[in-house]
PDB file of C-alpha atoms and ligand atoms in Angstrom:
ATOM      1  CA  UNK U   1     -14.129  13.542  29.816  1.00  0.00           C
ATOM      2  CA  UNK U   2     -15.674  17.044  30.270  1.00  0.00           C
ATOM      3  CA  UNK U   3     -16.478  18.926  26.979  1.00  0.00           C
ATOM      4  CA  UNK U   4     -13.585  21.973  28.150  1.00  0.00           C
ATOM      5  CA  UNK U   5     -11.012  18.962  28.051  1.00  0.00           C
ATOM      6  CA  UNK U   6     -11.835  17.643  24.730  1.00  0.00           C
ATOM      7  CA  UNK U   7      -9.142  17.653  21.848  1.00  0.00           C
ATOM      8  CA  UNK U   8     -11.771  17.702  18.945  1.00  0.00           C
ATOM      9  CA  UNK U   9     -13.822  20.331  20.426  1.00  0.00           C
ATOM     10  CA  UNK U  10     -16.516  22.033  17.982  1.00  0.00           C
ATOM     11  CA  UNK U  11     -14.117  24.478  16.006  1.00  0.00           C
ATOM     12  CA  UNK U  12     -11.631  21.689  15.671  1.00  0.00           C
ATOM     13  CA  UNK U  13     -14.198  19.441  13.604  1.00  0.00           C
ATOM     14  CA  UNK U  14     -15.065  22.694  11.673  1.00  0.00           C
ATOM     15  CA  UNK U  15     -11.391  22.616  10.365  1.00  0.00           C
ATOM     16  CA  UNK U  16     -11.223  19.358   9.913  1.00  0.00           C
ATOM     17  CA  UNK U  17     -14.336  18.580   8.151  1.00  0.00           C
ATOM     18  CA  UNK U  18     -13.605  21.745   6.081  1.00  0.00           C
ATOM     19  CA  UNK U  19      -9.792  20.094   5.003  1.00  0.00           C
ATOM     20  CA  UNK U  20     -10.982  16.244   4.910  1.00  0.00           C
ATOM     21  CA  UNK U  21     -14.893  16.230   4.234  1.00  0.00           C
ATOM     22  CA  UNK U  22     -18.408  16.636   5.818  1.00  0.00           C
ATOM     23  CA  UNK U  23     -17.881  13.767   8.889  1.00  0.00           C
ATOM     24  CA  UNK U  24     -14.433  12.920   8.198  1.00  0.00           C
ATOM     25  CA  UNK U  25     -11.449  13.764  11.013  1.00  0.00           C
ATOM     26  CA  UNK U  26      -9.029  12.276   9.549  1.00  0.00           C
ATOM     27  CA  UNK U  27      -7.156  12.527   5.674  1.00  0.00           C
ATOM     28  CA  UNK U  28      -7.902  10.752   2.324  1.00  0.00           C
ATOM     29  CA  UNK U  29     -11.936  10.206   1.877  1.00  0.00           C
ATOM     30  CA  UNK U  30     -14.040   7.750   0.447  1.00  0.00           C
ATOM     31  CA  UNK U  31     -10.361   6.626  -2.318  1.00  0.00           C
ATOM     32  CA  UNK U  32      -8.561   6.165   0.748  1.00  0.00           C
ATOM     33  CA  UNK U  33     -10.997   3.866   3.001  1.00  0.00           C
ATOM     34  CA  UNK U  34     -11.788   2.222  -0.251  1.00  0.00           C
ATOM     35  CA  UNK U  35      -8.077   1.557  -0.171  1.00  0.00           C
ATOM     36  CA  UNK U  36      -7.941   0.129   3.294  1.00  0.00           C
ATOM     37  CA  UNK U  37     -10.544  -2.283   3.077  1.00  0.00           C
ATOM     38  CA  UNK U  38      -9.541  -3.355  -0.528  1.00  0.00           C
ATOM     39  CA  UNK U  39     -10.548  -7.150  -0.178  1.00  0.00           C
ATOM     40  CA  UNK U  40     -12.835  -6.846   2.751  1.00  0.00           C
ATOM     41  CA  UNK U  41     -16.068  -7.987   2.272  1.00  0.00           C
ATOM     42  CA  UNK U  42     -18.275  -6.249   4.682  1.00  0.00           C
ATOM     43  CA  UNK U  43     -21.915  -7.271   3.677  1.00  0.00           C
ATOM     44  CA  UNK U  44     -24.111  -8.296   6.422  1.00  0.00           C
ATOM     45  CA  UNK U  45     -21.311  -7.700   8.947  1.00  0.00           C
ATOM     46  CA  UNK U  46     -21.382  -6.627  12.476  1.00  0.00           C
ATOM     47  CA  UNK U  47     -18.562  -3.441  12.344  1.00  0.00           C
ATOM     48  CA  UNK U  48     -17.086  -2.300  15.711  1.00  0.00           C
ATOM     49  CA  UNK U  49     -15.314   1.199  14.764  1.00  0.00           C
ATOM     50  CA  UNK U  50     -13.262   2.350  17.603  1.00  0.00           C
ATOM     51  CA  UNK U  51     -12.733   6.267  17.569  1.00  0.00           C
ATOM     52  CA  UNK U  52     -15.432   6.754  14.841  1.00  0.00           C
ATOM     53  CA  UNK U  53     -15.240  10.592  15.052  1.00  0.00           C
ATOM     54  CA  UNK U  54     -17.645  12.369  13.423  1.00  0.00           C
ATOM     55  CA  UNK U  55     -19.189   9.826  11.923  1.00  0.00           C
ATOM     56  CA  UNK U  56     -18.935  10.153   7.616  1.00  0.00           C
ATOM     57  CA  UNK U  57     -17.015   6.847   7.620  1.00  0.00           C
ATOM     58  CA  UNK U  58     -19.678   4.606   9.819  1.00  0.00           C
ATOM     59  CA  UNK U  59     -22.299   6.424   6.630  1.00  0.00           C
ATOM     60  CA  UNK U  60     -20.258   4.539   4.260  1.00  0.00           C
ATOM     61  CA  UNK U  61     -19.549   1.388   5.698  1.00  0.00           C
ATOM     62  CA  UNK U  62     -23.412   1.160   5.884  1.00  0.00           C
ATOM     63  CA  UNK U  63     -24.296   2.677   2.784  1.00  0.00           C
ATOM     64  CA  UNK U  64     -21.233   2.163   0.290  1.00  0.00           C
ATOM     65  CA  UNK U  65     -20.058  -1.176   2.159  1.00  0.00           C
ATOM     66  CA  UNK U  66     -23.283  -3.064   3.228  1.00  0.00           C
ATOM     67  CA  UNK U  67     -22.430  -3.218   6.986  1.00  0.00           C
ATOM     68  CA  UNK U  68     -25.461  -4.990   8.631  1.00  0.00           C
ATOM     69  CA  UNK U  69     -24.840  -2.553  11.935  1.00  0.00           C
ATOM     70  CA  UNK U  70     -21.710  -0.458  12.786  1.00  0.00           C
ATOM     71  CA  UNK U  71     -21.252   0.611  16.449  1.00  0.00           C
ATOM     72  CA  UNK U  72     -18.876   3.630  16.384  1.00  0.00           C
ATOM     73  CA  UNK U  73     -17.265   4.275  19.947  1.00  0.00           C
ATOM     74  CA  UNK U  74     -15.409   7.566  21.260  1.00  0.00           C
ATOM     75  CA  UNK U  75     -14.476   9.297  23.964  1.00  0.00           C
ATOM     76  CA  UNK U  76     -15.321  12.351  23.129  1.00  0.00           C
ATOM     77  CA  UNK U  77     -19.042  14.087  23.410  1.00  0.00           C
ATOM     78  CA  UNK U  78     -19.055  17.022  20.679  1.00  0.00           C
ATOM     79  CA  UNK U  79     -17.656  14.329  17.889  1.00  0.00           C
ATOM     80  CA  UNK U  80     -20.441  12.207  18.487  1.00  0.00           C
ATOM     81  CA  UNK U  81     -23.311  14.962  18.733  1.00  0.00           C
ATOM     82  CA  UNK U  82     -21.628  15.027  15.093  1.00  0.00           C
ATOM     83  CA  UNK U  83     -21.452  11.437  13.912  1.00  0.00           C
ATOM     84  CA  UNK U  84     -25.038  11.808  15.138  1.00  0.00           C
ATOM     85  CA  UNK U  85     -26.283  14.281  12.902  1.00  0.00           C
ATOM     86  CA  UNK U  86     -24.276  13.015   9.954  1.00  0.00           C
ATOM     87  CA  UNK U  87     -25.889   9.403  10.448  1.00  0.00           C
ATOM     88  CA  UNK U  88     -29.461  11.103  10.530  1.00  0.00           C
ATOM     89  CA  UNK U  89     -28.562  13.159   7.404  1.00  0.00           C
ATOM     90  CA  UNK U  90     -27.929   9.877   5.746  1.00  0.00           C
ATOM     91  CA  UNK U  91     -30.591   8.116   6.999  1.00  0.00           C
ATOM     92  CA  UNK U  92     -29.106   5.154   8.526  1.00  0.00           C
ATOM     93  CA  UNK U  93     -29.940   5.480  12.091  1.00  0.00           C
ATOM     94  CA  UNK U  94     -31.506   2.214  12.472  1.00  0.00           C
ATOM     95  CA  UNK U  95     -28.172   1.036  11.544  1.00  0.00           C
ATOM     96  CA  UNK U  96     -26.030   2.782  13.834  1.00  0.00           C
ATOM     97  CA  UNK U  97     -24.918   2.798  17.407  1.00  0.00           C
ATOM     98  CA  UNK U  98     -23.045   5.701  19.057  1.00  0.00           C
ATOM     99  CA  UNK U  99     -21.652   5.327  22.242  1.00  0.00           C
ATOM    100  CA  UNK U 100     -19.201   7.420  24.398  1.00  0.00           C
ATOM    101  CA  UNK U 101     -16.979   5.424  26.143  1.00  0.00           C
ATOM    102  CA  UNK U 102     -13.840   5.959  28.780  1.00  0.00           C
ATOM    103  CA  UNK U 103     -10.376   4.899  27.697  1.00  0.00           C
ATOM    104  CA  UNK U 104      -9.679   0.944  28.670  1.00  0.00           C
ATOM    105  CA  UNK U 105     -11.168  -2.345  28.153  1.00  0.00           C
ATOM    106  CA  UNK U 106     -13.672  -2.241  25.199  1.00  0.00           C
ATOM    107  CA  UNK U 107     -17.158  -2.667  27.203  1.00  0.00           C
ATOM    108  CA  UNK U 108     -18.444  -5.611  24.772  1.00  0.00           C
ATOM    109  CA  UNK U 109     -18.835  -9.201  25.498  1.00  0.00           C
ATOM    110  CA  UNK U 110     -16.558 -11.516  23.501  1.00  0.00           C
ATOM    111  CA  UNK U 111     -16.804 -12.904  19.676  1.00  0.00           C
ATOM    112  CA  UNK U 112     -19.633  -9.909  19.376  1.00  0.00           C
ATOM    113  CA  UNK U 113     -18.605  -8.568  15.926  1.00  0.00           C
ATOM    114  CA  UNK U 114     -17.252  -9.426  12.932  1.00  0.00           C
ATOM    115  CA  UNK U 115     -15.241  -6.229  11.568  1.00  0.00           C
ATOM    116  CA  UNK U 116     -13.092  -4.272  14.079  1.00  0.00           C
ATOM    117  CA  UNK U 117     -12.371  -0.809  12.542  1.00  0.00           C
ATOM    118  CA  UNK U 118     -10.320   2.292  13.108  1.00  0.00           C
ATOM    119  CA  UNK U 119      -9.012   5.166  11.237  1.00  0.00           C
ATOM    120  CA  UNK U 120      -6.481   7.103  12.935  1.00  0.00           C
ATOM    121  CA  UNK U 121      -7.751   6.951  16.276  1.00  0.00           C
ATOM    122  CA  UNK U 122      -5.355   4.256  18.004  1.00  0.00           C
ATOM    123  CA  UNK U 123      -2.676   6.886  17.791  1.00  0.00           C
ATOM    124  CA  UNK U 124      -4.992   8.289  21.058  1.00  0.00           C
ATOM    125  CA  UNK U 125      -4.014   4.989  22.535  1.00  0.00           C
ATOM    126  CA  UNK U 126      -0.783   4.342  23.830  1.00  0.00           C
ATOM    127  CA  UNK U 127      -0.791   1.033  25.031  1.00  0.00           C
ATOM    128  CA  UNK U 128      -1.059  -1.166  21.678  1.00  0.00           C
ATOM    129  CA  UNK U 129      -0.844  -4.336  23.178  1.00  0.00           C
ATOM    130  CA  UNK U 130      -3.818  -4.241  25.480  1.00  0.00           C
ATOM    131  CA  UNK U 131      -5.612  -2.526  22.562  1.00  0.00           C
ATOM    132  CA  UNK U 132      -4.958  -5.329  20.608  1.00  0.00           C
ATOM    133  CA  UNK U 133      -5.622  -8.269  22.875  1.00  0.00           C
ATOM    134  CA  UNK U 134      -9.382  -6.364  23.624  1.00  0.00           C
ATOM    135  CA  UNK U 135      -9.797  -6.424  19.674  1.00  0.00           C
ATOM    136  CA  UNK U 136      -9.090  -9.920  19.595  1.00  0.00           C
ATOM    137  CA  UNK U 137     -11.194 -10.907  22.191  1.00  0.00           C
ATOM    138  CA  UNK U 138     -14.722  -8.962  20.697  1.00  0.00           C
ATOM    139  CA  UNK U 139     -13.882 -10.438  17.219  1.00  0.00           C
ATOM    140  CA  UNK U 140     -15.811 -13.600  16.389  1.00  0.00           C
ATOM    141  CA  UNK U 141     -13.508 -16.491  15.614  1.00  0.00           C
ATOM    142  CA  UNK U 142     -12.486 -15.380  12.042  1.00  0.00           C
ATOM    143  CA  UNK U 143     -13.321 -12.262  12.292  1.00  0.00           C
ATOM    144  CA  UNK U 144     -10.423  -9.193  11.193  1.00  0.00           C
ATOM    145  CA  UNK U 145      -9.142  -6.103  12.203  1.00  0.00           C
ATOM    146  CA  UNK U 146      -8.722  -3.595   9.849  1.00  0.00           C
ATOM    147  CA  UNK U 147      -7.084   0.024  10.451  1.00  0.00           C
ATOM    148  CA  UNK U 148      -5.380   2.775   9.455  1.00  0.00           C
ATOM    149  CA  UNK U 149      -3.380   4.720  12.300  1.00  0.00           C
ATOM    150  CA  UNK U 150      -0.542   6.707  12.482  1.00  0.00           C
ATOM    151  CA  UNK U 151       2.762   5.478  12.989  1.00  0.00           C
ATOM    152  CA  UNK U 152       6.411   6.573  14.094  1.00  0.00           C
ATOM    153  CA  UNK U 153       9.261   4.755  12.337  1.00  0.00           C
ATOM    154  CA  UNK U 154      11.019   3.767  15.540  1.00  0.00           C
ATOM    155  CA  UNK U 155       9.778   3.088  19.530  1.00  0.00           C
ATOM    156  CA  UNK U 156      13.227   5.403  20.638  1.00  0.00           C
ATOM    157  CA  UNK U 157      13.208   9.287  21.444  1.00  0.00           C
ATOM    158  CA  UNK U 158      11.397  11.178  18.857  1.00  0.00           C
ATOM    159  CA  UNK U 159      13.854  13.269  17.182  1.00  0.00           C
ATOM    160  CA  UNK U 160      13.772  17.437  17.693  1.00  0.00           C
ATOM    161  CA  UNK U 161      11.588  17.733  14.177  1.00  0.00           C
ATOM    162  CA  UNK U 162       9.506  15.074  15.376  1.00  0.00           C
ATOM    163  CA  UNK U 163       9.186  16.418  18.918  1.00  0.00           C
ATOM    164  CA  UNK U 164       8.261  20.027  17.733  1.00  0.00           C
ATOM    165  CA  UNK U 165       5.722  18.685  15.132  1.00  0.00           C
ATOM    166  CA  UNK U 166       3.816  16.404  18.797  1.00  0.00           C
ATOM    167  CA  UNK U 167       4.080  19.854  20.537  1.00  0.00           C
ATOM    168  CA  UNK U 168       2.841  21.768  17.977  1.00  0.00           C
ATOM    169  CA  UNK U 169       0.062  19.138  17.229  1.00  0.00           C
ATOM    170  CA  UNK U 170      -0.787  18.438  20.434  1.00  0.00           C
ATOM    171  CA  UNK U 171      -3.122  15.938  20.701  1.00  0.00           C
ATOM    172  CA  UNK U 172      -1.636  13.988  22.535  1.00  0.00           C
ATOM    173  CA  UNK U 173      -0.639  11.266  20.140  1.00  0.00           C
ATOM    174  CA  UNK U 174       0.932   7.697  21.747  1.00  0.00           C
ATOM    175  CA  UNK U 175       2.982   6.510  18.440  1.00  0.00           C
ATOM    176  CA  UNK U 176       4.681   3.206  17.894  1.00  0.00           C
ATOM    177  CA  UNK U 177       6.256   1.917  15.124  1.00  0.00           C
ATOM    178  CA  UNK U 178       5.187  -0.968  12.979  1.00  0.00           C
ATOM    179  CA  UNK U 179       7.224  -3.986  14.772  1.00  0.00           C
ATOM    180  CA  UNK U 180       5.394  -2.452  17.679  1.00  0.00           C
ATOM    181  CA  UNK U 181       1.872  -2.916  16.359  1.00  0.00           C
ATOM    182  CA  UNK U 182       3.018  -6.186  14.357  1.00  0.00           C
ATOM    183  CA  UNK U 183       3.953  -7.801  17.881  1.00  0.00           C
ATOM    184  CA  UNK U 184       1.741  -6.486  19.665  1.00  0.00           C
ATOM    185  CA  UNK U 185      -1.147  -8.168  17.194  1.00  0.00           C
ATOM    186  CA  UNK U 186       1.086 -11.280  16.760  1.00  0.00           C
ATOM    187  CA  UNK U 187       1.346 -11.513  20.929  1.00  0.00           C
ATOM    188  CA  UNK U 188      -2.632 -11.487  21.024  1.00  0.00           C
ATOM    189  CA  UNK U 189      -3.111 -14.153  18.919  1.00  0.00           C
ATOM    190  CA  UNK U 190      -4.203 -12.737  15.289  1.00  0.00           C
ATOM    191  CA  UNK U 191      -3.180 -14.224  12.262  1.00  0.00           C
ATOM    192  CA  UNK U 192      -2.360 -13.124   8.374  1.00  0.00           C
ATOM    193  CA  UNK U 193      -0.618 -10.078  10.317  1.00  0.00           C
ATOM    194  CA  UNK U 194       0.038  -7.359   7.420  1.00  0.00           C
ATOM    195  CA  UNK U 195       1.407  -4.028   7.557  1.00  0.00           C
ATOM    196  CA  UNK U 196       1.684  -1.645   4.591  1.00  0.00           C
ATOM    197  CA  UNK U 197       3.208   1.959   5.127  1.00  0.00           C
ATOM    198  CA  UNK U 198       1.195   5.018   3.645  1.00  0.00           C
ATOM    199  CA  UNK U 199       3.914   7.630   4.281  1.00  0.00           C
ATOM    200  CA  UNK U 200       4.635   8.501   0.204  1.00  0.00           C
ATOM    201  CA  UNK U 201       0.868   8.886  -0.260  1.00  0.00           C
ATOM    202  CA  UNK U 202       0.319  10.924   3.029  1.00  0.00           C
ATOM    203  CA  UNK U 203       3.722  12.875   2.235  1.00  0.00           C
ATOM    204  CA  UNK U 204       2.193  14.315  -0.589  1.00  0.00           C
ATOM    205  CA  UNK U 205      -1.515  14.820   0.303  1.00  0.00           C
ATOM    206  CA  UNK U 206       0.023  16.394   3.069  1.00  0.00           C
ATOM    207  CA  UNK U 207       1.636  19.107   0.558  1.00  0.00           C
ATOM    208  CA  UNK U 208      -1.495  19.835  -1.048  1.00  0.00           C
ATOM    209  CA  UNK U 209      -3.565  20.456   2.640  1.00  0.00           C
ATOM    210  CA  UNK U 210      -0.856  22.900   3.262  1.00  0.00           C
ATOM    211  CA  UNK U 211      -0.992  24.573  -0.185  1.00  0.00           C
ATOM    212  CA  UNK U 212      -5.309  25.179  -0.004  1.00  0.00           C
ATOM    213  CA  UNK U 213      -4.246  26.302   3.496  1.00  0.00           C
ATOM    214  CA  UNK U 214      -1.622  28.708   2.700  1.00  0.00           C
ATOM    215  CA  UNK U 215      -3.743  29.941  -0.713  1.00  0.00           C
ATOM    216  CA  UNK U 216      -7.072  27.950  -0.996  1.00  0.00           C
ATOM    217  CA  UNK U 217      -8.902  29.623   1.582  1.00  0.00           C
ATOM    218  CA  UNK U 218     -11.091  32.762   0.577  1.00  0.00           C
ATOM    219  CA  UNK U 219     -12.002  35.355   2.988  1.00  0.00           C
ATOM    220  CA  UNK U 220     -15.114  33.748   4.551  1.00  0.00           C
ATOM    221  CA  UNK U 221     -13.520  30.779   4.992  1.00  0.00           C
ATOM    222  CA  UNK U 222     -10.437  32.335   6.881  1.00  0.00           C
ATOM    223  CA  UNK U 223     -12.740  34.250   8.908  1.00  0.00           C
ATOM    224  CA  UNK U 224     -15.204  31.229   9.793  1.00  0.00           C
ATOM    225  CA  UNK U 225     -12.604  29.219  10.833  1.00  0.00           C
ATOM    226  CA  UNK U 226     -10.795  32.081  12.375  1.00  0.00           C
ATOM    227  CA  UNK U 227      -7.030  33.812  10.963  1.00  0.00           C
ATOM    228  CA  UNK U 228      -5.638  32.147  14.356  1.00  0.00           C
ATOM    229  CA  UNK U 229      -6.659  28.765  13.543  1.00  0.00           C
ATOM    230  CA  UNK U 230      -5.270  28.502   9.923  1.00  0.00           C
ATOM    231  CA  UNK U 231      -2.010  30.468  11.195  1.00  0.00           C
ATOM    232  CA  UNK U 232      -1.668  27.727  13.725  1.00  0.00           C
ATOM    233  CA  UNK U 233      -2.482  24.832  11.402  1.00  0.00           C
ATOM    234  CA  UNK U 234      -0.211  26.144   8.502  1.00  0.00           C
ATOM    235  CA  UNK U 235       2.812  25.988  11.240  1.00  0.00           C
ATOM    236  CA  UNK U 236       1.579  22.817  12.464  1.00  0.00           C
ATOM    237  CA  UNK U 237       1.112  21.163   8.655  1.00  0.00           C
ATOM    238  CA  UNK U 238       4.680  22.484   7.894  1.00  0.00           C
ATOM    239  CA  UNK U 239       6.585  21.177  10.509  1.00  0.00           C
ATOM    240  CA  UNK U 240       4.637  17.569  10.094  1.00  0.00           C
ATOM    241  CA  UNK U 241       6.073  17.457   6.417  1.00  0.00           C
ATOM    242  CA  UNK U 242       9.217  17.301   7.540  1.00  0.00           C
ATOM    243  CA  UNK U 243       8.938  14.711   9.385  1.00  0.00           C
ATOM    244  CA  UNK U 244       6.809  12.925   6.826  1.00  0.00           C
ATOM    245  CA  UNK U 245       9.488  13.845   4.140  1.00  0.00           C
ATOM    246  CA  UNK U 246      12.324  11.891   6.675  1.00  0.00           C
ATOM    247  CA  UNK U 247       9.630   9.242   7.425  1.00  0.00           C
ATOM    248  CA  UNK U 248       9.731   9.341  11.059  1.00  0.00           C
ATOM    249  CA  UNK U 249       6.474   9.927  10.895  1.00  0.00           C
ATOM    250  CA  UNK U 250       4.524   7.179   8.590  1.00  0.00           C
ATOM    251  CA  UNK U 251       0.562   6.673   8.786  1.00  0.00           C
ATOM    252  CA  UNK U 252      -0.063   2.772   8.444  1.00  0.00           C
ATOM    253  CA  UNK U 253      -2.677   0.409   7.064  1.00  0.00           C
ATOM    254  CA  UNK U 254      -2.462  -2.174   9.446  1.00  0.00           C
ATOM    255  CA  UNK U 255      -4.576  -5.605   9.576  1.00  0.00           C
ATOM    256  CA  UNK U 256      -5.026  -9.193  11.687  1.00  0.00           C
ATOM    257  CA  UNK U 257      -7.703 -11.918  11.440  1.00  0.00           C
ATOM    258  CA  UNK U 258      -8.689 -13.994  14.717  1.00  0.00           C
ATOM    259  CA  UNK U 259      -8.057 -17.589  13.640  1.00  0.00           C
TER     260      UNK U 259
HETATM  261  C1  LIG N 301      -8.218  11.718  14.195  1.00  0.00           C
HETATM  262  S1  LIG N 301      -9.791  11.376  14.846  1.00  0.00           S
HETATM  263  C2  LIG N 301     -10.366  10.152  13.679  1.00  0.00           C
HETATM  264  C3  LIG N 301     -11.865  10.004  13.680  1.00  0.00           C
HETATM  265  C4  LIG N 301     -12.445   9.081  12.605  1.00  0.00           C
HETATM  266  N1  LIG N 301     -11.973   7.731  12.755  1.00  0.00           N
HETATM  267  C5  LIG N 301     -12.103   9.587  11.235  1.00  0.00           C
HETATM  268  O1  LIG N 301     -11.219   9.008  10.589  1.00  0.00           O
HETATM  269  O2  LIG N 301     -12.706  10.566  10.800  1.00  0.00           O
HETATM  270  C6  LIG N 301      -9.429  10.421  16.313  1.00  0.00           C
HETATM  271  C7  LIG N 301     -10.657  10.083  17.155  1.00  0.00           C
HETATM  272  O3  LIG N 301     -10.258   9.150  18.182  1.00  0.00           O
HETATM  273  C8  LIG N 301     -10.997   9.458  19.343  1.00  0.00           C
HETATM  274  N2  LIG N 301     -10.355   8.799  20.511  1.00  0.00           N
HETATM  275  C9  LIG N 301      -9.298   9.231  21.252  1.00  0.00           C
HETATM  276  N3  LIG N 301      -9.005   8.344  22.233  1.00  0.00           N
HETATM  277  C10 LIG N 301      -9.885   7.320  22.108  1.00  0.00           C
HETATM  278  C11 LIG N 301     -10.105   6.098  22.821  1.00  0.00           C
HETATM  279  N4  LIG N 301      -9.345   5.727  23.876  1.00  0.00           N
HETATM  280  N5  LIG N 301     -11.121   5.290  22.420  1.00  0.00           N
HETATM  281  C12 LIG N 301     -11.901   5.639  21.362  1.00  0.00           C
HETATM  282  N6  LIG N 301     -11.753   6.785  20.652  1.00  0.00           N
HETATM  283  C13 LIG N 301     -10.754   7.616  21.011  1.00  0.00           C
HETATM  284  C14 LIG N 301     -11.013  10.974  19.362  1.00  0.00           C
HETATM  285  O4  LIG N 301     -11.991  11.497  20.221  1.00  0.00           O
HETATM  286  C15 LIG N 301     -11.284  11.274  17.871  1.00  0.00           C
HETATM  287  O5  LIG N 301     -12.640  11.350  17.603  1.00  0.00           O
END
């Protein structure tokens, strides 16, 4: 992928990092991972994270979590020139991996890690089951798969609020619902399947993004990021509540363990 046809380009991780945190592309900080991997020991571990961004959650699976070596994988250059820095800020390099990868099969020979990780990323993916048979195969026997992604409620035709939110968003987001995911896990062999739905806790985070966007922002803010860019984001944000608020749209903790 050239740089011109990225989706996070360079003022895209500005506003992001500026609404979720220094590194973070995605909603609900350190509370929120510690949320997902409630009951995951991840000491010593070898931690694939696929879509890793710009890199603040690979920091803290080394440093908060006690990863042994995270490799965080992405398609896109300018997020990783990111998760670069970020990782050298917190001095973990010699714990880290970056790569750049194309879409497809996961270039990794099988049973290499322990830990396969994602936060919102596999909504980039649209084809969950070949996703999930490619985690399964470079998880060691007992290994898990832990993510958070985001979800539709249903596999049929989006519905017009959730159709204007995708256009407005565009980012070309593949959702599927969670019997989706759940069978395509199952159908690749994981185990202790488990699903929980984050759409109450995302409906009303949601509300308060759109709230510091409409009236948080001072001047210098508005005019780093750029009038255009907040104007744009504010519609966006708005029409994604309502589809949050009707829970078509419902971002998912989702996990599996290879037998
Ligand atoms: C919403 S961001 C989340 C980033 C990070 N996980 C976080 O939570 O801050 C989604 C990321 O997925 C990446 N991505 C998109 N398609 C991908 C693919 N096929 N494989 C790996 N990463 C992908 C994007 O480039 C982007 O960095």
């Amino acid at each position: 992928m050239t740089q011109s046809e990225e989706l996070y380009p360079e003022p895209v991780i500005g506003f992001l990092e500026m609404l979720w945190g220094r590194g973070w592309l995605s909603p609900g900080g350190p509370d929120e991972l510690a949320r997902l991997l409630q009951g995951e020991d991840l000491r010593d571990k070898k931690v694939l994270d696929i879509g890793c961004g710009a890199g603040g959650i690979d920091c803290l699976l080394i440093s908060e979590y006690g990863a042994a070596r995270v490799t965080g994988i992405d398609v896109e250059a300018s997020v990783l020139e990111t998760a670069r820095t970020r990782i050298q800020e917190a001095g973990i390099s010699d714990r880290a991996e970056l790569i750049q990868v194309e879409p497809g099969p996961l270039n990794f020979d099988d049973a290499t890690f322990d830990v396969v990780f994602s936060k919102d990323s596999i909504v980039h993916i649209p084809d969950k089951h070949s996703l999930a048979s490619e985690v399964f195969r470079v998880l060691k026997p007992g290994g898990v798969f832990v993510a958070s992604d985001w979800l539709t409620s249903h596999d049929g035709e989006p519905s017009l609020e959730m159709k204007a939110y995708l256009a407005a968003e565009d980012l070309d987001f593949g959702m599927a619902s969670p019997e989706l995911y759940a069978d395509a896990l199952k159908q690749a062999g994981f185990v202790d399947v488990a699903l929980s739905n984050r759409n109450a806790w995302y409906c009303q985070q949601a509300k308060r993004e759109l709230d510091l966007l409409k009236t948080g922002l001072d001047d210098r803010q508005i005019q780093e990021l750029g009038p255009d860019v907040v104007e744009h984001n504010i519609h966006t944000w708005s029409l994604m509540i309502k589809v949050l608020e009707t829970g078509e749209h419902c971002p998912h903790h989702v996990r599996g363990r290879k037998p």
